[in-house]
Amino acid sequence: MARSSSAKPPATKGVSNTSKPKNQVKKHNDYTSEGVEDNDIFLLPISDYQVMLVLTVLGAIVRLFRIYQPTSVVFDEVHFGGFATKYIKGKFFMDVHPPLAKLLITLFGWLAGFNGDFDFKEIGKDYVEPGVPYVAMRLFPAICGIFLVPTVFLTLKAAGCRTASAALGAAFVIFENGLLTQARLILLDSPLVYATAFTALAFTSFTNQHEQGPSKAFDASWWFWLVMTGLGLGITFSIKWVGLFTIAWVGSLTLVQLWVLLGDTRTVTMRIFAKHFLARAFCLIIIPATFYMAMFAIHFVCLQNPGDGDGFMSSEFQATLNNKGMQDVPVDVAFGSRVTIRHVNTQGGYLHSHPLMYPTGSQQQQITLYPHKDDNNMFLLENQTQPLDINGEPINGTGAWDTAKNITDNYIKDGDVIRLYHLATHRRLHSHDVRPPVSEQDWQNEVSAYGYEGFAGDANDLFRVEIVKKQSLGSLAKDRLRTIQTKFRLVHIMTGCVLFSHKVKLPEWASEQQEVTCAKGGTIPNSLWYIESNGHPLLASDAERVNYVNPGFFGKFWELQKVMWRTNAGLVESHAWDSRPESWPILRRGINFWGKDHRQIYLMGNPIVWYTATLAVVTYVLFKGIAVLRWQRSCGDYSNSTFKRFDYEIGTSVLGWAFHYFPFFLMQRQLFLHHYFPALIFGIMAFCQIFDFATTRFAIPGVRDNPIINKAGVVALLAVSAAVFALYSPLAYGNAWTKTECSRVKLFNTWDWDCNNFLESYDAYSGLSASASDASQTPQPVAGNKQPAQQQQDSPNAGISGAPKFEPQGQKVLAREEKVEYRDQDGNLLNEEQVKALEGKVEFKTKYETRTRVVDANGDEVDVPVDELAAAGVAPPHPDVEGANQETKKGVRDDPIPKEASSSKDGEKEAEKSVPKPASEGNEATV
């Protein structure tokens, strides 16, 4: 029988193996667990709810305090705020995370009046002037952070902890600096941690119902918490794929429950066992999967227009977007057909050329892969010889095939040798034994466009059509070229290489389009092509036509999952603030989020909370090791119900910690401190459970019988954690801080925020505010057409501080000077008379610059490269979204751009590509 929740455990003086302890509960003859109590959180005393309410209000105060600060874009708000813009505009994007949290952030912004006109493109970009409702968007993560407090409290109560111990866990969440930092910004981790904690609450409550045996099985409370567990799993998995670890935790413990049920032959028949199994399968598999897919259904409904992310998707997927679909096109391809050719493997870019020349190699016209529809994608398919007229003479010119009498005789078949004539520039696709400009391996040849209008061409223009029958659809498509249906390779006749493309971007001189080469032994996926559009003057209007097959919801859903997986796995490049899992439990380093005006936001945990959670895990591991050894020696510890409950209850939390921690060791992708937060929650709960057992449940003389010890311990731990929280809070809130206070709490060198970024005293911040106010009243004037001065020279990261500033050993800052200069739009210095003459006639813009002089120990000035100084002060945005690809070449070559390149970029999309963009957009699809 289960004991009442109000019953107190009987006092015992000790545990003996020869006499039955008083706290030992009668064994049951069914699957009821020994020593379990009914911890239904809906039946708690009113005083518990009052304590929970007070803690929740305190959590709200801590989370919402100055949530408007800072008033500019912080760290990954670049991406997740940008996704809100794309949702509102309906522009398709690709992200490695599922959509739920991003949809809710967008909803909060939309309800507050956000219309998607702000782009969030760079850290430090101001929110206030354009009127962005960023506080409302930050409010959703903050609400999740607030609700995390009562959720942890109730989870600990459901696990059997006393009120004071549960309050300790909730207080640890309130005063955890890292959780606070994440909860105050437009980020996904606060919703993720809350969803994880909610799932833990639901499953802990369900487990409590299950352990009370057959009397509780299938009643309303049992079903409620099982359904809530499934819903929690769906929510967690729909925010980030880290939810898979939560699923693994719940799944493993569910298997243990089913195993115990299977062993109860007295009360659990096979029919009842099947009912238990099916109930869990439905609630823990069907409900989460349905919820997850429903989020993607909403995602697809919201994103119906083309955007930056559609280049990641297949042509069939892209055709479902507005303006991306196409009319039915003729299916038969013949000599003289005007076609566009798409690459199969790398998100379907078009074979493309434009009047720009390679700066190296042959210096002939560039051939690239381009993701957008454009006139420069059009090629004319020619035979290696011209057609003959009635007199047997060759018909010259590109329109020679337009007058053929029988087009069926000119269908292009497997093995035919063709030439590809670029209609816009009158050059033919060409290859030769010259290394490409980026992939300079011996097995790669350059592909170019060569010739001029009227030029007959040469043998290096010839390619053989090689149809890949396994990839082609239909019997006809396996024998001759058919639009969309035939997948083929183009084999260069003279060298034997195949037309090839891969995820390597050309430098700026090619508008950063994707490289096309001719590869000897190129892999099938990267050398596979198909024809998308097709036209021929001789094809009748009623000729057979074809179009993409609509993949439907499930086809789009599955394709997006595969793209997300590949992109996530490709995030392997190093990052200035990444860290590895072994450093997380000891809080080795954090992440620099933002820095401006001598303030900084740095993701840093509360050392007290962090180390107590780690201590709890270590304690349980040692306990378990000793317990196993004693069990092997038949010491009989597990005959004690309290001992058994400690092992199971703490073990459940530590198992949750392990499932959310150890899988990261298997990942080669970028990892950051915030990936540890779900595991940290389980560590906090494990510590509070151990504390509760030690002070209220173990038969320790003078401890269990004295409830003041439990409460005094909670007060002491709470006071210490709150004090440490206050010491590090300027890093979470972005508050003013002094160098002295910063240095005093910087215990380890690996805690790499920059104390030199702060001022000497708080009074100096008042002076800084006054200076900023004065500067705003006398901003830099701009002459001429009212364009902001030096607008094109502004660095995207202007005003942002980040990594520790460049200050070599033996060198120091001599002095700091501030002055106001006035310049026109060309950067020319203006004198006072010129400034006076311009007042009231021009618009003003203020630009802040820092110039650093470095001196050695002798006071002599030292020359330091400008790029080192600049690089030392920037907190780079991390590319945890939209897929950086490990094969992408990021370096820009120093080769000069040929003069012809400046004369001509025909396509509208190419002109857009030529505009400089901030580094935060560097993760677009490289197609």
Coordinates of C-alpha atoms in Angstrom, one line a residue, residues 218-716:
F218 CA -5.2 3.6 -16.3
D219 CA -7.0 6.0 -14.0
A220 CA -7.4 9.7 -15.0
S221 CA -4.2 10.9 -13.3
W222 CA -2.2 8.0 -14.9
W223 CA -3.4 8.9 -18.4
F224 CA -3.0 12.6 -17.9
W225 CA 0.6 12.5 -17.0
L226 CA 1.4 9.9 -19.7
V227 CA -0.2 12.1 -22.3
M228 CA 1.6 15.2 -20.9
T229 CA 4.9 13.3 -21.2
G230 CA 4.3 12.6 -24.8
L231 CA 3.3 16.2 -25.4
G232 CA 6.4 17.4 -23.6
L233 CA 8.6 15.1 -25.8
G234 CA 7.0 16.5 -28.9
I235 CA 7.5 20.1 -27.7
T236 CA 11.1 19.5 -26.8
F237 CA 12.0 17.8 -30.0
S238 CA 10.2 20.5 -32.0
I239 CA 12.5 23.2 -30.5
K240 CA 15.8 21.5 -31.0
W241 CA 17.0 18.0 -31.8
V242 CA 18.5 17.8 -28.4
G243 CA 15.0 16.6 -27.5
L244 CA 16.2 13.3 -28.9
F245 CA 18.2 12.9 -25.7
T246 CA 15.1 13.5 -23.6
I247 CA 13.3 10.9 -25.7
A248 CA 16.1 8.5 -25.0
W249 CA 15.9 9.2 -21.2
V250 CA 12.1 8.6 -21.1
G251 CA 12.4 5.6 -23.5
S252 CA 15.0 3.8 -21.4
L253 CA 13.0 4.2 -18.2
T254 CA 9.8 3.2 -20.0
L255 CA 11.5 0.0 -21.0
V256 CA 12.4 -0.6 -17.4
Q257 CA 8.8 -0.2 -16.4
L258 CA 7.6 -2.6 -19.1
W259 CA 10.3 -5.1 -18.0
V260 CA 9.0 -4.9 -14.4
L261 CA 5.4 -5.3 -15.6
L262 CA 6.4 -8.4 -17.7
G263 CA 7.7 -10.0 -14.5
D264 CA 4.5 -9.5 -12.6
T265 CA 2.8 -12.7 -13.5
R266 CA 0.3 -12.4 -10.7
T267 CA -1.6 -9.2 -11.6
V268 CA -0.4 -8.5 -15.1
T269 CA -1.8 -10.8 -17.7
M270 CA -0.6 -10.6 -21.3
R271 CA -3.7 -8.7 -22.2
I272 CA -3.0 -6.1 -19.5
F273 CA 0.6 -6.0 -20.5
A274 CA -0.4 -5.3 -24.1
K275 CA -2.6 -2.5 -22.9
H276 CA 0.3 -1.0 -21.0
F277 CA 2.5 -1.3 -24.0
L278 CA 0.1 0.2 -26.5
A279 CA -0.8 3.1 -24.1
R280 CA 2.9 4.0 -23.9
A281 CA 3.5 3.5 -27.6
F282 CA 0.6 5.8 -28.5
C283 CA 1.5 8.5 -26.0
L284 CA 5.3 8.4 -26.2
I285 CA 5.6 7.8 -29.9
I286 CA 2.5 8.8 -31.9
I287 CA 1.7 12.0 -29.9
P288 CA 5.3 13.4 -30.1
A289 CA 5.7 12.4 -33.8
T290 CA 2.3 14.0 -34.7
F291 CA 3.1 17.2 -32.8
Y292 CA 6.5 17.4 -34.5
M293 CA 5.1 17.0 -38.0
A294 CA 2.3 19.5 -37.2
M295 CA 5.0 22.2 -36.4
F296 CA 6.5 21.6 -39.8
A297 CA 3.1 21.8 -41.4
I298 CA 2.7 25.3 -39.9
H299 CA 6.3 26.1 -40.9
F300 CA 5.5 25.3 -44.6
V301 CA 2.2 27.3 -44.5
C302 CA 4.1 30.3 -43.2
L303 CA 7.0 30.1 -45.7
Q304 CA 5.5 30.0 -49.1
N305 CA 7.7 32.5 -50.9
P306 CA 11.3 31.9 -52.2
G307 CA 14.0 33.0 -49.9
D308 CA 17.7 32.5 -48.9
G309 CA 17.1 28.9 -47.9
D310 CA 15.4 27.4 -50.9
G311 CA 18.8 26.8 -52.5
F312 CA 19.3 24.0 -50.0
M313 CA 16.2 22.1 -51.3
S314 CA 15.5 20.0 -54.3
S315 CA 14.0 21.4 -57.5
E316 CA 10.7 19.5 -56.7
F317 CA 10.6 21.2 -53.3
Q318 CA 11.4 24.6 -54.7
A319 CA 8.6 24.2 -57.3
T320 CA 6.1 24.3 -54.5
L321 CA 7.1 27.9 -53.5
N322 CA 5.3 30.9 -55.0
N323 CA 6.9 32.1 -58.2
K324 CA 9.2 29.1 -58.2
G325 CA 6.8 26.8 -59.9
M326 CA 7.0 26.6 -63.7
Q327 CA 4.6 25.9 -66.5
D328 CA 4.6 22.5 -68.1
V329 CA 7.6 22.2 -70.5
P330 CA 8.1 20.0 -73.6
V331 CA 9.6 16.7 -72.6
D332 CA 11.5 15.8 -75.8
V333 CA 15.0 17.2 -76.2
A334 CA 16.5 17.6 -79.6
F335 CA 19.4 19.3 -81.3
G336 CA 18.5 23.0 -81.4
S337 CA 16.7 22.9 -78.0
R338 CA 17.1 25.9 -75.7
V339 CA 17.6 24.4 -72.3
T340 CA 18.5 25.1 -68.7
I341 CA 20.6 22.4 -67.0
R342 CA 20.5 21.8 -63.3
H343 CA 22.9 20.0 -61.0
V344 CA 21.4 17.1 -59.1
N345 CA 23.4 16.9 -55.9
T346 CA 24.3 20.4 -54.6
Q347 CA 20.8 21.8 -54.2
G348 CA 20.1 22.0 -57.9
G349 CA 22.1 25.1 -59.1
Y350 CA 21.9 26.0 -62.8
L351 CA 24.8 25.6 -65.2
H352 CA 25.6 29.3 -65.8
S353 CA 27.9 31.7 -67.5
H354 CA 28.4 35.5 -67.6
P355 CA 30.8 37.9 -69.2
L356 CA 33.4 37.7 -66.5
M357 CA 36.8 36.1 -67.0
Y358 CA 38.8 33.8 -64.7
P359 CA 41.7 35.9 -63.3
T360 CA 44.0 32.8 -63.5
G361 CA 44.4 29.7 -65.6
S362 CA 43.1 30.2 -69.2
Q363 CA 41.5 33.6 -68.3
Q364 CA 38.6 32.6 -70.4
Q365 CA 34.9 33.2 -69.5
Q366 CA 33.7 31.8 -66.2
I367 CA 31.3 28.8 -66.0
T368 CA 29.6 28.5 -62.6
L369 CA 26.6 27.0 -60.8
Y370 CA 24.0 29.6 -59.9
P371 CA 20.9 29.1 -57.7
H372 CA 18.5 31.4 -59.4
K373 CA 16.6 31.5 -62.6
D374 CA 18.4 33.8 -65.1
D375 CA 18.8 34.4 -68.8
N376 CA 22.5 33.5 -68.4
N377 CA 21.5 29.9 -67.6
M378 CA 20.2 29.3 -71.2
F379 CA 22.2 27.0 -73.5
L380 CA 21.6 25.8 -77.0
L381 CA 22.2 22.1 -77.7
E382 CA 24.2 21.6 -80.9
N383 CA 25.4 18.5 -82.7
Q384 CA 29.1 18.1 -83.3
T385 CA 28.4 18.8 -87.0
Q386 CA 25.9 21.2 -88.7
P387 CA 22.8 19.9 -90.4
L388 CA 22.8 19.6 -94.2
D389 CA 20.5 21.4 -96.6
I390 CA 18.8 19.7 -99.7
N391 CA 22.0 20.1 -101.6
G392 CA 24.1 18.4 -98.9
E393 CA 25.8 21.6 -97.8
P394 CA 26.1 22.3 -94.1
I395 CA 23.7 25.0 -92.7
N396 CA 25.7 27.4 -90.6
G397 CA 24.5 29.5 -87.7
T398 CA 23.0 28.7 -84.3
G399 CA 19.5 28.6 -85.9
A400 CA 20.4 25.8 -88.3
W401 CA 18.4 23.2 -86.3
D402 CA 15.3 25.3 -86.3
T403 CA 14.5 24.4 -89.9
A404 CA 15.0 20.6 -89.7
K405 CA 12.1 18.7 -91.4
N406 CA 11.7 15.9 -88.9
I407 CA 12.6 16.8 -85.3
T408 CA 12.2 13.1 -84.2
D409 CA 15.4 12.3 -86.1
N410 CA 17.2 14.9 -84.1
Y411 CA 16.3 13.6 -80.6
I412 CA 19.5 13.5 -78.4
K413 CA 20.2 9.9 -77.5
D414 CA 22.4 8.2 -75.0
G415 CA 26.0 8.4 -76.3
D416 CA 25.5 11.3 -78.7
V417 CA 28.2 14.0 -78.8
I418 CA 27.0 17.5 -78.3
R419 CA 28.1 21.1 -77.9
L420 CA 26.5 23.6 -75.5
Y421 CA 26.3 27.1 -76.9
H422 CA 25.7 29.9 -74.3
L423 CA 23.1 32.1 -75.9
A424 CA 23.8 35.3 -74.0
T425 CA 27.5 35.5 -74.6
H426 CA 27.9 33.4 -77.9
R427 CA 30.5 31.1 -76.3
R428 CA 30.5 27.4 -76.0
L429 CA 31.1 25.2 -72.9
H430 CA 34.7 24.2 -73.0
S431 CA 37.3 22.3 -71.0
H432 CA 41.0 21.7 -71.3
D433 CA 44.0 20.5 -69.3
V434 CA 44.2 23.6 -67.1
R435 CA 43.8 23.6 -63.3
P436 CA 40.6 25.3 -62.0
P437 CA 41.0 28.6 -60.0
V438 CA 40.1 27.1 -56.6
S439 CA 40.2 23.3 -56.7
E440 CA 43.7 23.0 -58.1
Q441 CA 44.0 19.3 -57.8
D442 CA 45.5 17.3 -60.8
W443 CA 42.2 15.4 -61.3
Q444 CA 40.3 18.6 -61.8
N445 CA 40.3 20.6 -65.1
E446 CA 39.0 24.1 -65.7
V447 CA 35.6 24.5 -67.4
S448 CA 35.2 27.8 -69.3
A449 CA 33.1 29.4 -72.1
Y450 CA 35.2 29.9 -75.2
G451 CA 34.7 31.4 -78.7
Y452 CA 32.7 34.2 -80.2
E453 CA 29.6 34.7 -82.4
G454 CA 30.2 32.9 -85.7
F455 CA 33.1 30.9 -84.4
A456 CA 32.9 27.2 -85.4
G457 CA 34.4 26.0 -82.2
D458 CA 37.0 23.3 -81.6
A459 CA 37.3 19.8 -80.3
N460 CA 37.5 20.9 -76.6
D461 CA 33.8 22.0 -76.9
L462 CA 32.7 18.4 -77.4
F463 CA 30.9 16.4 -74.7
R464 CA 29.3 13.0 -74.8
V465 CA 25.9 12.4 -73.2
E466 CA 26.0 9.5 -70.8
I467 CA 22.5 8.7 -69.4
V468 CA 22.5 7.2 -65.9
K469 CA 19.7 4.7 -66.3
K470 CA 19.2 4.0 -62.6
Q471 CA 18.5 7.6 -61.9
S472 CA 16.2 8.2 -64.9
L473 CA 12.4 7.8 -64.8
G474 CA 10.7 5.8 -67.5
S475 CA 11.9 3.6 -70.3
L476 CA 12.2 6.5 -72.8
A477 CA 14.2 8.6 -70.4
K478 CA 16.8 5.8 -70.2
D479 CA 17.4 5.9 -74.0
R480 CA 17.2 9.6 -74.9
L481 CA 17.2 13.0 -73.2
R482 CA 13.9 13.9 -71.7
T483 CA 13.2 17.1 -69.7
I484 CA 13.4 16.5 -65.9
Q485 CA 13.1 12.7 -66.3
T486 CA 16.6 11.9 -67.6
K487 CA 19.6 12.2 -65.3
F488 CA 22.9 12.2 -67.3
R489 CA 26.6 13.0 -67.2
L490 CA 28.5 15.0 -69.7
V491 CA 31.9 13.4 -70.6
H492 CA 34.5 15.6 -72.2
I493 CA 35.6 13.9 -75.4
M494 CA 39.3 15.1 -75.4
T495 CA 40.2 14.5 -71.8
G496 CA 37.6 11.9 -70.5
C497 CA 36.7 14.0 -67.5
V498 CA 33.1 14.6 -66.5
L499 CA 31.3 17.9 -65.9
F500 CA 31.4 18.3 -62.1
S501 CA 30.3 20.7 -59.3
H502 CA 30.7 20.6 -55.6
K503 CA 30.1 22.8 -52.6
V504 CA 33.1 25.1 -53.2
K505 CA 32.4 28.8 -53.7
L506 CA 34.5 30.9 -56.1
P507 CA 35.8 34.2 -54.7
E508 CA 34.2 37.6 -55.1
W509 CA 35.5 38.0 -58.7
A510 CA 32.9 35.3 -59.6
S511 CA 30.1 36.8 -57.3
E512 CA 30.8 33.9 -54.9
Q513 CA 29.0 31.5 -57.2
Q514 CA 29.7 27.7 -57.0
E515 CA 32.6 26.2 -58.8
V516 CA 32.1 24.0 -61.9
T517 CA 35.0 21.8 -63.0
C518 CA 35.7 18.8 -65.2
A519 CA 36.7 15.9 -62.9
K520 CA 38.5 12.8 -63.8
G521 CA 36.7 10.0 -61.9
G522 CA 34.2 12.4 -60.4
T523 CA 31.6 10.8 -58.2
I524 CA 28.1 10.1 -59.6
P525 CA 26.2 12.5 -57.3
N526 CA 28.4 15.5 -58.1
S527 CA 28.6 14.8 -61.8
L528 CA 24.8 14.2 -62.4
W529 CA 22.7 16.7 -64.3
Y530 CA 19.2 17.1 -65.8
I531 CA 17.4 19.5 -68.0
E532 CA 14.7 21.6 -66.3
S533 CA 13.4 23.9 -69.0
N534 CA 13.3 23.1 -72.7
G535 CA 12.1 24.8 -75.9
H536 CA 12.4 24.2 -79.6
P537 CA 10.7 26.1 -82.5
L538 CA 9.7 22.8 -84.2
L539 CA 7.8 21.4 -81.1
A540 CA 4.1 21.8 -81.6
S541 CA 1.9 23.4 -79.0
D542 CA 0.3 20.0 -78.3
A543 CA 3.7 18.2 -77.8
E544 CA 4.1 16.0 -74.8
R545 CA 4.9 18.1 -71.7
V546 CA 6.2 17.4 -68.2
N547 CA 6.6 19.1 -64.9
Y548 CA 8.0 18.4 -61.4
V549 CA 6.0 15.9 -59.3
N550 CA 4.6 17.7 -56.3
P551 CA 6.3 16.0 -53.3
G552 CA 3.4 16.7 -51.0
F553 CA 3.7 17.4 -47.3
F554 CA 5.5 14.1 -46.3
G555 CA 7.9 14.4 -49.2
K556 CA 8.8 18.0 -48.2
F557 CA 9.0 17.1 -44.6
W558 CA 11.3 14.1 -45.1
E559 CA 13.6 16.1 -47.5
L560 CA 13.9 18.9 -45.0
Q561 CA 14.8 16.5 -42.2
K562 CA 17.7 15.1 -44.4
V563 CA 18.9 18.6 -45.3
M564 CA 18.8 19.7 -41.6
W565 CA 20.8 16.5 -40.6
R566 CA 23.5 17.0 -43.3
T567 CA 23.8 20.7 -42.6
N568 CA 24.0 20.2 -38.8
A569 CA 26.7 17.5 -39.3
G570 CA 28.6 20.0 -41.5
L571 CA 29.0 22.6 -38.7
V572 CA 32.6 21.5 -37.9
E573 CA 34.5 24.7 -38.3
S574 CA 36.1 26.1 -35.2
H575 CA 34.6 29.2 -33.5
A576 CA 36.2 31.8 -31.3
W577 CA 33.9 30.8 -28.4
D578 CA 33.2 27.1 -28.8
S579 CA 34.1 24.6 -26.2
R580 CA 34.2 20.8 -25.7
P581 CA 32.0 18.8 -23.4
E582 CA 34.7 17.8 -21.0
S583 CA 35.0 21.5 -20.0
W584 CA 31.3 22.1 -19.3
P585 CA 30.8 20.5 -15.8
I586 CA 33.7 22.5 -14.4
L587 CA 32.6 25.7 -16.1
R588 CA 35.9 26.3 -17.8
R589 CA 34.8 29.1 -20.1
G590 CA 31.7 30.9 -21.3
I591 CA 30.6 32.7 -24.5
N592 CA 31.0 36.4 -25.3
F593 CA 27.6 37.6 -26.5
W594 CA 27.9 41.3 -26.8
G595 CA 30.0 44.3 -25.8
K596 CA 29.4 48.0 -26.2
D597 CA 29.9 51.3 -24.3
H598 CA 32.2 49.5 -21.8
R599 CA 29.6 47.0 -20.9
Q600 CA 29.5 43.3 -21.7
I601 CA 27.2 40.3 -21.9
Y602 CA 29.1 37.1 -21.3
L603 CA 27.4 33.7 -20.9
M604 CA 28.7 32.6 -17.5
G605 CA 27.2 30.1 -15.1
N606 CA 26.8 30.5 -11.3
P607 CA 29.8 28.6 -10.0
I608 CA 27.9 27.5 -6.8
V609 CA 25.0 26.0 -8.8
W610 CA 27.3 24.6 -11.4
Y611 CA 29.7 22.8 -9.1
T612 CA 27.0 21.5 -6.7
A613 CA 25.3 19.9 -9.7
T614 CA 28.6 18.3 -10.8
L615 CA 29.2 17.2 -7.2
A616 CA 25.8 15.5 -7.1
V617 CA 26.7 13.4 -10.2
V618 CA 30.1 12.5 -8.8
T619 CA 28.5 11.6 -5.5
Y620 CA 25.9 9.3 -7.0
V621 CA 28.6 7.6 -9.2
L622 CA 30.7 6.8 -6.2
F623 CA 27.6 5.7 -4.3
K624 CA 26.6 3.4 -7.1
G625 CA 30.0 1.9 -7.4
I626 CA 30.2 1.1 -3.7
A627 CA 26.6 -0.2 -3.7
V628 CA 27.3 -2.6 -6.5
L629 CA 30.4 -3.9 -4.6
R630 CA 28.4 -4.4 -1.4
W631 CA 25.5 -6.0 -3.4
Q632 CA 28.1 -8.5 -4.8
R633 CA 29.2 -9.2 -1.2
S634 CA 25.5 -9.8 -0.2
C635 CA 25.5 -7.0 2.3
G636 CA 21.7 -6.6 2.0
D637 CA 21.6 -2.8 1.5
Y638 CA 18.8 -3.1 -1.0
S639 CA 16.5 -4.7 1.5
N640 CA 16.2 -1.2 3.0
S641 CA 13.5 0.7 1.2
T642 CA 15.1 4.1 1.8
F643 CA 18.4 2.9 0.3
K644 CA 16.5 1.5 -2.7
R645 CA 14.5 4.7 -3.2
F646 CA 17.7 6.7 -3.1
D647 CA 19.3 4.6 -5.7
Y648 CA 16.3 4.7 -8.1
E649 CA 15.3 8.4 -7.6
I650 CA 18.8 9.9 -7.8
G651 CA 19.7 7.4 -10.5
T652 CA 16.8 8.6 -12.6
S653 CA 18.0 12.2 -12.4
V654 CA 21.7 11.3 -13.0
L655 CA 20.6 9.2 -16.0
G656 CA 18.8 12.2 -17.4
W657 CA 22.1 14.2 -16.9
A658 CA 24.1 11.5 -18.7
F659 CA 21.7 11.3 -21.6
H660 CA 21.9 15.0 -22.1
Y661 CA 25.7 15.2 -21.7
F662 CA 27.6 12.3 -23.0
P663 CA 26.2 12.2 -26.6
F664 CA 28.0 15.5 -27.3
F665 CA 31.3 13.6 -27.0
L666 CA 30.3 11.8 -30.2
M667 CA 29.7 15.1 -32.1
Q668 CA 32.4 16.7 -34.2
R669 CA 30.3 19.8 -34.9
Q670 CA 30.7 23.2 -33.1
L671 CA 29.6 23.0 -29.5
F672 CA 29.0 25.7 -26.9
L673 CA 28.5 26.0 -23.2
H674 CA 24.7 26.5 -23.6
H675 CA 24.4 22.9 -24.9
Y676 CA 25.0 21.8 -21.3
F677 CA 21.9 23.5 -19.9
P678 CA 19.4 20.6 -20.2
A679 CA 22.0 18.4 -18.4
L680 CA 22.5 21.1 -15.8
I681 CA 18.8 21.0 -14.9
F682 CA 19.0 17.3 -14.1
G683 CA 22.2 17.9 -12.1
I684 CA 20.4 20.6 -10.0
M685 CA 17.6 18.2 -9.3
A686 CA 20.0 15.4 -8.4
F687 CA 21.7 17.6 -5.9
C688 CA 18.5 18.7 -4.3
Q689 CA 17.3 15.1 -4.1
I690 CA 20.6 14.0 -2.4
F691 CA 20.3 17.0 0.0
D692 CA 16.7 16.0 0.8
F693 CA 17.7 12.3 1.5
A694 CA 20.6 13.4 3.6
T695 CA 18.6 15.8 5.8
T696 CA 15.2 14.3 5.9
R697 CA 15.1 10.6 4.9
F698 CA 18.3 8.9 5.9
A699 CA 18.4 7.8 9.5
I700 CA 21.3 10.1 10.5
P701 CA 21.2 10.7 14.3
G702 CA 20.1 14.2 15.1
V703 CA 19.5 15.2 11.5
R704 CA 16.3 13.5 10.2
D705 CA 14.4 14.2 13.4
N706 CA 15.4 17.9 13.3
P707 CA 13.7 19.7 10.4
I708 CA 15.5 22.9 11.2
I709 CA 18.7 21.4 9.7
N710 CA 17.0 20.9 6.3
K711 CA 15.7 24.4 6.3
A712 CA 18.9 26.0 7.6
G713 CA 20.9 24.2 4.9
V714 CA 18.6 25.5 2.3
V715 CA 18.8 29.0 3.6
A716 CA 22.6 28.8 3.6

